[in-house]
Amino acid sequence: DAGVIQSPRHEVTEMGQEVTLRCKPISGHDYLFWYRQTMMRGLELLIYFNNNVPIDDSGMPEDRFSAKMPNASFSTLKIQPSEPRDSAVYFCASSIVAGGPYNEQFFGPGTRLTVL
Amino acid sequence: DQQVKQNSPSLSVQEGRISILNCDYTNSMFDYFLWYKKYPAEGPTFLISISSIKDKNEDGRFTVFLNKSAKHLSLHIVPSQPGDSAVYFCAAGSSGSARQLTFGSGTQLTVLP
């Protein structure tokens, strides 16, 4: 298996532009998570899905952030409009309900977003 | 309100010595804990876990200790190797809250040759 795939790996954009981050979870995994990593706050959970349905989006910082999961193999995280304070590394992770008691999550390589 | 705290942002250890990374939590509902390791430009990868019914779990050079009364866990790496240099994240979960994990802010471990 190729693992969790994220694209792009790096994104540089200007303030006010729309940014779309993409994620392909591991095949067969039924949970998908979006995280943001910053120096100050570490790894923050933004939103997670179960069987393509958003379960908890309380970590989404503002209405400028939205996430979708149209099918089991694809999810997007969109920021519109983007701001410099959105600059961070965004990770996607997936897990499977039958994967054991400790809910191990498998992470993608991340997208480094820079908003100028 | 950080429910999982890693108070040391960085730690340097000599090769061959023991590395001890610490983690504190505040939520009594957490009943299992994981450690993840992260190299630059890569995503975090699972390292070791422990259930709240245990106080120790060992896997090769890595041992995690849990002190429930103190709401504290630690990761011991013995002996430390230069390849262990990475950011280590502590994470906690609750059996009653689906698959969600709460992560700490991470500790950068540097093992000096």
PDB file of C-alpha atoms in Angstrom:
ATOM      1  CA  ASP A   1       0.000   0.000   0.000  1.00  0.00           C
ATOM      2  CA  ALA A   2       1.268   3.498  -0.822  1.00  0.00           C
ATOM      3  CA  GLY A   3       0.174   4.933   2.492  1.00  0.00           C
ATOM      4  CA  VAL A   4      -1.667   8.210   2.911  1.00  0.00           C
ATOM      5  CA  ILE A   5      -1.040  10.486  -0.049  1.00  0.00           C
ATOM      6  CA  GLN A   6      -1.187  14.252   0.176  1.00  0.00           C
ATOM      7  CA  SER A   7      -0.851  16.904  -2.505  1.00  0.00           C
ATOM      8  CA  PRO A   8       0.675  19.295  -3.059  1.00  0.00           C
ATOM      9  CA  ARG A   9       3.702  18.820  -0.794  1.00  0.00           C
ATOM     10  CA  HIS A  10       4.403  22.537  -0.825  1.00  0.00           C
ATOM     11  CA  GLU A  11       2.107  25.432  -1.550  1.00  0.00           C
ATOM     12  CA  VAL A  12       3.039  29.096  -1.657  1.00  0.00           C
ATOM     13  CA  THR A  13       0.236  31.548  -2.216  1.00  0.00           C
ATOM     14  CA  GLU A  14      -0.663  35.150  -1.642  1.00  0.00           C
ATOM     15  CA  MET A  15      -3.008  36.410   0.990  1.00  0.00           C
ATOM     16  CA  GLY A  16      -6.611  36.324  -0.172  1.00  0.00           C
ATOM     17  CA  GLN A  17      -6.166  33.414  -2.554  1.00  0.00           C
ATOM     18  CA  GLU A  18      -8.043  30.132  -2.281  1.00  0.00           C
ATOM     19  CA  VAL A  19      -6.001  27.118  -1.262  1.00  0.00           C
ATOM     20  CA  THR A  20      -7.061  23.491  -1.685  1.00  0.00           C
ATOM     21  CA  LEU A  21      -5.192  20.643  -0.022  1.00  0.00           C
ATOM     22  CA  ARG A  22      -5.848  17.074  -1.078  1.00  0.00           C
ATOM     23  CA  CYS A  23      -5.662  13.717   0.640  1.00  0.00           C
ATOM     24  CA  LYS A  24      -6.042  10.098  -0.371  1.00  0.00           C
ATOM     25  CA  PRO A  25      -6.376   7.812   2.669  1.00  0.00           C
ATOM     26  CA  ILE A  26      -5.182   4.238   2.883  1.00  0.00           C
ATOM     27  CA  SER A  27      -7.590   1.970   1.062  1.00  0.00           C
ATOM     28  CA  GLY A  28     -10.079   0.384   3.437  1.00  0.00           C
ATOM     29  CA  HIS A  29      -9.615   2.933   6.194  1.00  0.00           C
ATOM     30  CA  ASP A  30     -12.890   4.402   7.388  1.00  0.00           C
ATOM     31  CA  TYR A  31     -11.614   7.349   9.442  1.00  0.00           C
ATOM     32  CA  LEU A  32      -9.889  10.391   8.008  1.00  0.00           C
ATOM     33  CA  PHE A  33      -8.360  13.228  10.017  1.00  0.00           C
ATOM     34  CA  TRP A  34      -7.017  16.666   9.108  1.00  0.00           C
ATOM     35  CA  TYR A  35      -4.389  18.206  11.408  1.00  0.00           C
ATOM     36  CA  ARG A  36      -2.420  21.421  11.411  1.00  0.00           C
ATOM     37  CA  GLN A  37       1.068  21.635  12.890  1.00  0.00           C
ATOM     38  CA  THR A  38       2.503  24.907  14.141  1.00  0.00           C
ATOM     39  CA  MET A  39       5.441  25.686  16.391  1.00  0.00           C
ATOM     40  CA  MET A  40       3.206  27.221  19.018  1.00  0.00           C
ATOM     41  CA  ARG A  41       0.389  24.672  19.175  1.00  0.00           C
ATOM     42  CA  GLY A  42       1.919  21.462  17.902  1.00  0.00           C
ATOM     43  CA  LEU A  43      -0.514  19.077  16.185  1.00  0.00           C
ATOM     44  CA  GLU A  44      -4.088  20.371  16.228  1.00  0.00           C
ATOM     45  CA  LEU A  45      -7.017  18.294  15.029  1.00  0.00           C
ATOM     46  CA  LEU A  46      -9.109  20.340  12.614  1.00  0.00           C
ATOM     47  CA  ILE A  47     -11.806  17.888  11.542  1.00  0.00           C
ATOM     48  CA  TYR A  48     -12.380  14.173  11.137  1.00  0.00           C
ATOM     49  CA  PHE A  49     -14.643  11.986   9.048  1.00  0.00           C
ATOM     50  CA  ASN A  50     -16.068   8.526   9.539  1.00  0.00           C
ATOM     51  CA  ASN A  51     -17.287   6.741   6.429  1.00  0.00           C
ATOM     52  CA  ASN A  52     -17.110  10.058   4.537  1.00  0.00           C
ATOM     53  CA  VAL A  53     -19.313  11.869   7.071  1.00  0.00           C
ATOM     54  CA  PRO A  54     -17.851  14.762   9.107  1.00  0.00           C
ATOM     55  CA  ILE A  55     -18.029  13.819  12.777  1.00  0.00           C
ATOM     56  CA  ASP A  56     -16.303  16.672  14.593  1.00  0.00           C
ATOM     57  CA  ASP A  57     -15.271  19.968  13.022  1.00  0.00           C
ATOM     58  CA  SER A  58     -14.854  21.879  16.274  1.00  0.00           C
ATOM     59  CA  GLY A  59     -11.161  22.321  15.559  1.00  0.00           C
ATOM     60  CA  MET A  60     -11.715  24.227  12.333  1.00  0.00           C
ATOM     61  CA  PRO A  61     -10.439  27.687  13.232  1.00  0.00           C
ATOM     62  CA  GLU A  62     -12.773  29.847  11.170  1.00  0.00           C
ATOM     63  CA  ASP A  63     -15.426  29.796   8.501  1.00  0.00           C
ATOM     64  CA  ARG A  64     -12.651  30.349   5.994  1.00  0.00           C
ATOM     65  CA  PHE A  65     -11.795  26.679   6.463  1.00  0.00           C
ATOM     66  CA  SER A  66     -13.914  23.915   4.966  1.00  0.00           C
ATOM     67  CA  ALA A  67     -13.386  20.214   4.368  1.00  0.00           C
ATOM     68  CA  LYS A  68     -15.150  17.643   2.249  1.00  0.00           C
ATOM     69  CA  MET A  69     -14.942  13.924   1.684  1.00  0.00           C
ATOM     70  CA  PRO A  70     -16.966  13.101  -1.448  1.00  0.00           C
ATOM     71  CA  ASN A  71     -15.919   9.444  -1.412  1.00  0.00           C
ATOM     72  CA  ALA A  72     -13.877   6.955   0.585  1.00  0.00           C
ATOM     73  CA  SER A  73     -10.683   7.655  -1.311  1.00  0.00           C
ATOM     74  CA  PHE A  74     -10.524  11.436  -1.428  1.00  0.00           C
ATOM     75  CA  SER A  75     -10.779  14.447   0.845  1.00  0.00           C
ATOM     76  CA  THR A  76     -10.062  18.142   0.489  1.00  0.00           C
ATOM     77  CA  LEU A  77      -9.310  20.920   2.930  1.00  0.00           C
ATOM     78  CA  LYS A  78     -10.020  24.369   1.535  1.00  0.00           C
ATOM     79  CA  ILE A  79      -9.033  27.776   2.866  1.00  0.00           C
ATOM     80  CA  GLN A  80     -10.783  30.737   1.302  1.00  0.00           C
ATOM     81  CA  PRO A  81      -9.539  33.410   1.603  1.00  0.00           C
ATOM     82  CA  SER A  82      -6.118  32.469   2.921  1.00  0.00           C
ATOM     83  CA  GLU A  83      -4.216  34.612   5.423  1.00  0.00           C
ATOM     84  CA  PRO A  84      -0.544  34.656   6.484  1.00  0.00           C
ATOM     85  CA  ARG A  85      -1.449  33.142   9.874  1.00  0.00           C
ATOM     86  CA  ASP A  86      -2.669  30.031   8.058  1.00  0.00           C
ATOM     87  CA  SER A  87       0.941  29.212   7.208  1.00  0.00           C
ATOM     88  CA  ALA A  88       1.644  25.790   8.710  1.00  0.00           C
ATOM     89  CA  VAL A  89       2.095  22.140   7.817  1.00  0.00           C
ATOM     90  CA  TYR A  90      -1.213  20.382   7.228  1.00  0.00           C
ATOM     91  CA  PHE A  91      -1.382  16.633   7.759  1.00  0.00           C
ATOM     92  CA  CYS A  92      -3.970  14.109   6.728  1.00  0.00           C
ATOM     93  CA  ALA A  93      -4.210  10.811   8.602  1.00  0.00           C
ATOM     94  CA  SER A  94      -6.406   7.739   8.337  1.00  0.00           C
ATOM     95  CA  SER A  95      -7.305   4.798  10.534  1.00  0.00           C
ATOM     96  CA  ILE A  96      -9.508   1.746  10.530  1.00  0.00           C
ATOM     97  CA  VAL A  97     -12.058   0.768  13.128  1.00  0.00           C
ATOM     98  CA  ALA A  98     -10.786  -2.785  13.177  1.00  0.00           C
ATOM     99  CA  GLY A  99      -7.181  -1.717  13.558  1.00  0.00           C
ATOM    100  CA  GLY A 100      -6.860  -2.529  17.227  1.00  0.00           C
ATOM    101  CA  PRO A 101      -7.695  -0.830  20.523  1.00  0.00           C
ATOM    102  CA  TYR A 102      -5.271   2.021  20.288  1.00  0.00           C
ATOM    103  CA  ASN A 103      -6.664   3.793  17.272  1.00  0.00           C
ATOM    104  CA  GLU A 104      -3.325   4.052  15.536  1.00  0.00           C
ATOM    105  CA  GLN A 105      -3.485   6.703  12.868  1.00  0.00           C
ATOM    106  CA  PHE A 106      -1.357   6.662   9.725  1.00  0.00           C
ATOM    107  CA  PHE A 107      -0.158  10.049   8.585  1.00  0.00           C
ATOM    108  CA  GLY A 108       0.620  11.426   5.168  1.00  0.00           C
ATOM    109  CA  PRO A 109       3.803  13.417   4.498  1.00  0.00           C
ATOM    110  CA  GLY A 110       2.026  16.735   4.965  1.00  0.00           C
ATOM    111  CA  THR A 111       1.539  19.890   2.903  1.00  0.00           C
ATOM    112  CA  ARG A 112       3.664  22.870   3.858  1.00  0.00           C
ATOM    113  CA  LEU A 113       1.546  25.960   3.232  1.00  0.00           C
ATOM    114  CA  THR A 114       3.053  29.425   3.070  1.00  0.00           C
ATOM    115  CA  VAL A 115       0.735  32.394   2.690  1.00  0.00           C
ATOM    116  CA  LEU A 116       2.549  35.607   1.798  1.00  0.00           C
TER     117      LEU A 116
ATOM    118  CA  ASP B   1      -6.786  24.428  27.121  1.00  0.00           C
ATOM    119  CA  GLN B   2      -4.133  21.841  26.299  1.00  0.00           C
ATOM    120  CA  GLN B   3      -5.209  18.450  27.583  1.00  0.00           C
ATOM    121  CA  VAL B   4      -1.890  16.839  26.631  1.00  0.00           C
ATOM    122  CA  LYS B   5       1.274  18.725  27.485  1.00  0.00           C
ATOM    123  CA  GLN B   6       4.879  18.183  26.596  1.00  0.00           C
ATOM    124  CA  ASN B   7       6.682  20.848  28.578  1.00  0.00           C
ATOM    125  CA  SER B   8      10.135  20.297  27.106  1.00  0.00           C
ATOM    126  CA  PRO B   9      10.337  21.555  23.535  1.00  0.00           C
ATOM    127  CA  SER B  10      13.811  20.078  23.123  1.00  0.00           C
ATOM    128  CA  LEU B  11      16.192  17.531  24.618  1.00  0.00           C
ATOM    129  CA  SER B  12      19.819  16.687  23.800  1.00  0.00           C
ATOM    130  CA  VAL B  13      21.384  13.385  24.796  1.00  0.00           C
ATOM    131  CA  GLN B  14      24.717  11.726  24.152  1.00  0.00           C
ATOM    132  CA  GLU B  15      24.712   8.597  21.998  1.00  0.00           C
ATOM    133  CA  GLY B  16      24.448   5.465  24.113  1.00  0.00           C
ATOM    134  CA  ARG B  17      22.794   7.229  27.035  1.00  0.00           C
ATOM    135  CA  ILE B  18      19.153   7.142  28.053  1.00  0.00           C
ATOM    136  CA  SER B  19      16.627   9.599  26.592  1.00  0.00           C
ATOM    137  CA  ILE B  20      13.572  10.372  28.711  1.00  0.00           C
ATOM    138  CA  LEU B  21      10.700  12.265  27.159  1.00  0.00           C
ATOM    139  CA  ASN B  22       7.834  13.369  29.363  1.00  0.00           C
ATOM    140  CA  CYS B  23       4.142  13.991  28.851  1.00  0.00           C
ATOM    141  CA  ASP B  24       1.369  15.154  31.176  1.00  0.00           C
ATOM    142  CA  TYR B  25      -2.366  15.006  30.644  1.00  0.00           C
ATOM    143  CA  THR B  26      -5.360  16.514  32.394  1.00  0.00           C
ATOM    144  CA  ASN B  27      -8.359  14.583  31.075  1.00  0.00           C
ATOM    145  CA  SER B  28      -9.226  11.620  33.311  1.00  0.00           C
ATOM    146  CA  MET B  29     -11.217  10.075  30.489  1.00  0.00           C
ATOM    147  CA  PHE B  30      -8.071   9.234  28.522  1.00  0.00           C
ATOM    148  CA  ASP B  31      -7.507   5.498  28.762  1.00  0.00           C
ATOM    149  CA  TYR B  32      -4.818   4.855  26.197  1.00  0.00           C
ATOM    150  CA  PHE B  33      -1.722   6.688  25.098  1.00  0.00           C
ATOM    151  CA  LEU B  34       0.552   6.609  22.084  1.00  0.00           C
ATOM    152  CA  TRP B  35       3.933   7.986  21.122  1.00  0.00           C
ATOM    153  CA  TYR B  36       4.667   9.079  17.572  1.00  0.00           C
ATOM    154  CA  LYS B  37       8.010   9.939  16.027  1.00  0.00           C
ATOM    155  CA  LYS B  38       8.399  12.527  13.280  1.00  0.00           C
ATOM    156  CA  TYR B  39      11.360  13.143  10.998  1.00  0.00           C
ATOM    157  CA  PRO B  40      11.670  16.398   9.011  1.00  0.00           C
ATOM    158  CA  ALA B  41       9.521  16.551   5.872  1.00  0.00           C
ATOM    159  CA  GLU B  42       7.682  13.370   6.871  1.00  0.00           C
ATOM    160  CA  GLY B  43       4.448  12.637   8.673  1.00  0.00           C
ATOM    161  CA  PRO B  44       4.423  11.281  12.240  1.00  0.00           C
ATOM    162  CA  THR B  45       4.750   7.516  12.542  1.00  0.00           C
ATOM    163  CA  PHE B  46       3.449   5.367  15.358  1.00  0.00           C
ATOM    164  CA  LEU B  47       6.089   4.204  17.824  1.00  0.00           C
ATOM    165  CA  ILE B  48       4.575   2.599  20.914  1.00  0.00           C
ATOM    166  CA  SER B  49       1.353   2.641  22.928  1.00  0.00           C
ATOM    167  CA  ILE B  50       0.056   1.815  26.389  1.00  0.00           C
ATOM    168  CA  SER B  51      -3.334   1.148  27.902  1.00  0.00           C
ATOM    169  CA  SER B  52      -4.352   2.704  31.204  1.00  0.00           C
ATOM    170  CA  ILE B  53      -4.624  -0.769  32.720  1.00  0.00           C
ATOM    171  CA  LYS B  54      -0.862  -1.112  32.445  1.00  0.00           C
ATOM    172  CA  ASP B  55       1.964   0.917  33.904  1.00  0.00           C
ATOM    173  CA  LYS B  56       4.673  -0.158  31.498  1.00  0.00           C
ATOM    174  CA  ASN B  57       5.041  -1.313  27.925  1.00  0.00           C
ATOM    175  CA  GLU B  58       8.318  -2.248  26.314  1.00  0.00           C
ATOM    176  CA  ASP B  59       9.332  -2.663  22.684  1.00  0.00           C
ATOM    177  CA  GLY B  60      13.021  -3.137  22.079  1.00  0.00           C
ATOM    178  CA  ARG B  61      14.884   0.008  23.049  1.00  0.00           C
ATOM    179  CA  PHE B  62      11.637   1.878  23.724  1.00  0.00           C
ATOM    180  CA  THR B  63       9.681   1.724  26.989  1.00  0.00           C
ATOM    181  CA  VAL B  64       6.673   3.770  27.945  1.00  0.00           C
ATOM    182  CA  PHE B  65       5.764   4.252  31.603  1.00  0.00           C
ATOM    183  CA  LEU B  66       2.361   5.417  32.794  1.00  0.00           C
ATOM    184  CA  ASN B  67       1.616   6.938  36.218  1.00  0.00           C
ATOM    185  CA  LYS B  68      -2.147   7.329  36.308  1.00  0.00           C
ATOM    186  CA  SER B  69      -2.301   8.995  39.694  1.00  0.00           C
ATOM    187  CA  ALA B  70       0.077  11.696  38.493  1.00  0.00           C
ATOM    188  CA  LYS B  71      -1.454  11.787  34.999  1.00  0.00           C
ATOM    189  CA  HIS B  72       2.036  11.450  33.634  1.00  0.00           C
ATOM    190  CA  LEU B  73       3.728   9.247  31.079  1.00  0.00           C
ATOM    191  CA  SER B  74       7.255   9.019  29.852  1.00  0.00           C
ATOM    192  CA  LEU B  75       9.108   7.440  26.959  1.00  0.00           C
ATOM    193  CA  HIS B  76      12.522   5.950  27.638  1.00  0.00           C
ATOM    194  CA  ILE B  77      14.950   5.196  24.840  1.00  0.00           C
ATOM    195  CA  VAL B  78      17.914   3.045  25.810  1.00  0.00           C
ATOM    196  CA  PRO B  79      20.491   3.199  24.371  1.00  0.00           C
ATOM    197  CA  SER B  80      19.908   6.357  22.347  1.00  0.00           C
ATOM    198  CA  GLN B  81      21.155   6.393  18.769  1.00  0.00           C
ATOM    199  CA  PRO B  82      21.714   9.300  16.347  1.00  0.00           C
ATOM    200  CA  GLY B  83      18.890   7.921  14.188  1.00  0.00           C
ATOM    201  CA  ASP B  84      16.510   8.550  17.080  1.00  0.00           C
ATOM    202  CA  SER B  85      16.889  12.300  16.533  1.00  0.00           C
ATOM    203  CA  ALA B  86      13.357  13.423  15.693  1.00  0.00           C
ATOM    204  CA  VAL B  87      10.311  15.167  17.127  1.00  0.00           C
ATOM    205  CA  TYR B  88       8.352  12.938  19.504  1.00  0.00           C
ATOM    206  CA  PHE B  89       4.639  13.501  20.009  1.00  0.00           C
ATOM    207  CA  CYS B  90       2.626  12.150  22.900  1.00  0.00           C
ATOM    208  CA  ALA B  91      -1.033  11.401  22.106  1.00  0.00           C
ATOM    209  CA  ALA B  92      -4.005  10.328  24.195  1.00  0.00           C
ATOM    210  CA  GLY B  93      -7.377   8.858  23.445  1.00  0.00           C
ATOM    211  CA  SER B  94     -10.557   7.743  25.133  1.00  0.00           C
ATOM    212  CA  SER B  95     -12.395   4.535  24.308  1.00  0.00           C
ATOM    213  CA  GLY B  96     -15.615   6.470  24.648  1.00  0.00           C
ATOM    214  CA  SER B  97     -14.821   9.103  22.032  1.00  0.00           C
ATOM    215  CA  ALA B  98     -14.502   7.319  18.729  1.00  0.00           C
ATOM    216  CA  ARG B  99     -11.103   7.389  17.110  1.00  0.00           C
ATOM    217  CA  GLN B 100     -10.017  10.886  18.080  1.00  0.00           C
ATOM    218  CA  LEU B 101      -6.527  11.432  19.473  1.00  0.00           C
ATOM    219  CA  THR B 102      -5.296  14.520  21.298  1.00  0.00           C
ATOM    220  CA  PHE B 103      -1.644  15.330  20.647  1.00  0.00           C
ATOM    221  CA  GLY B 104       0.938  17.220  22.642  1.00  0.00           C
ATOM    222  CA  SER B 105       3.108  19.913  21.118  1.00  0.00           C
ATOM    223  CA  GLY B 106       6.101  17.620  20.644  1.00  0.00           C
ATOM    224  CA  THR B 107       9.679  17.361  21.918  1.00  0.00           C
ATOM    225  CA  GLN B 108      12.676  17.636  19.597  1.00  0.00           C
ATOM    226  CA  LEU B 109      15.188  14.961  20.579  1.00  0.00           C
ATOM    227  CA  THR B 110      18.763  15.347  19.394  1.00  0.00           C
ATOM    228  CA  VAL B 111      21.144  12.444  19.972  1.00  0.00           C
ATOM    229  CA  LEU B 112      24.725  13.607  19.739  1.00  0.00           C
ATOM    230  CA  PRO B 113      27.341  11.202  18.334  1.00  0.00           C
TER     231      PRO B 113
END
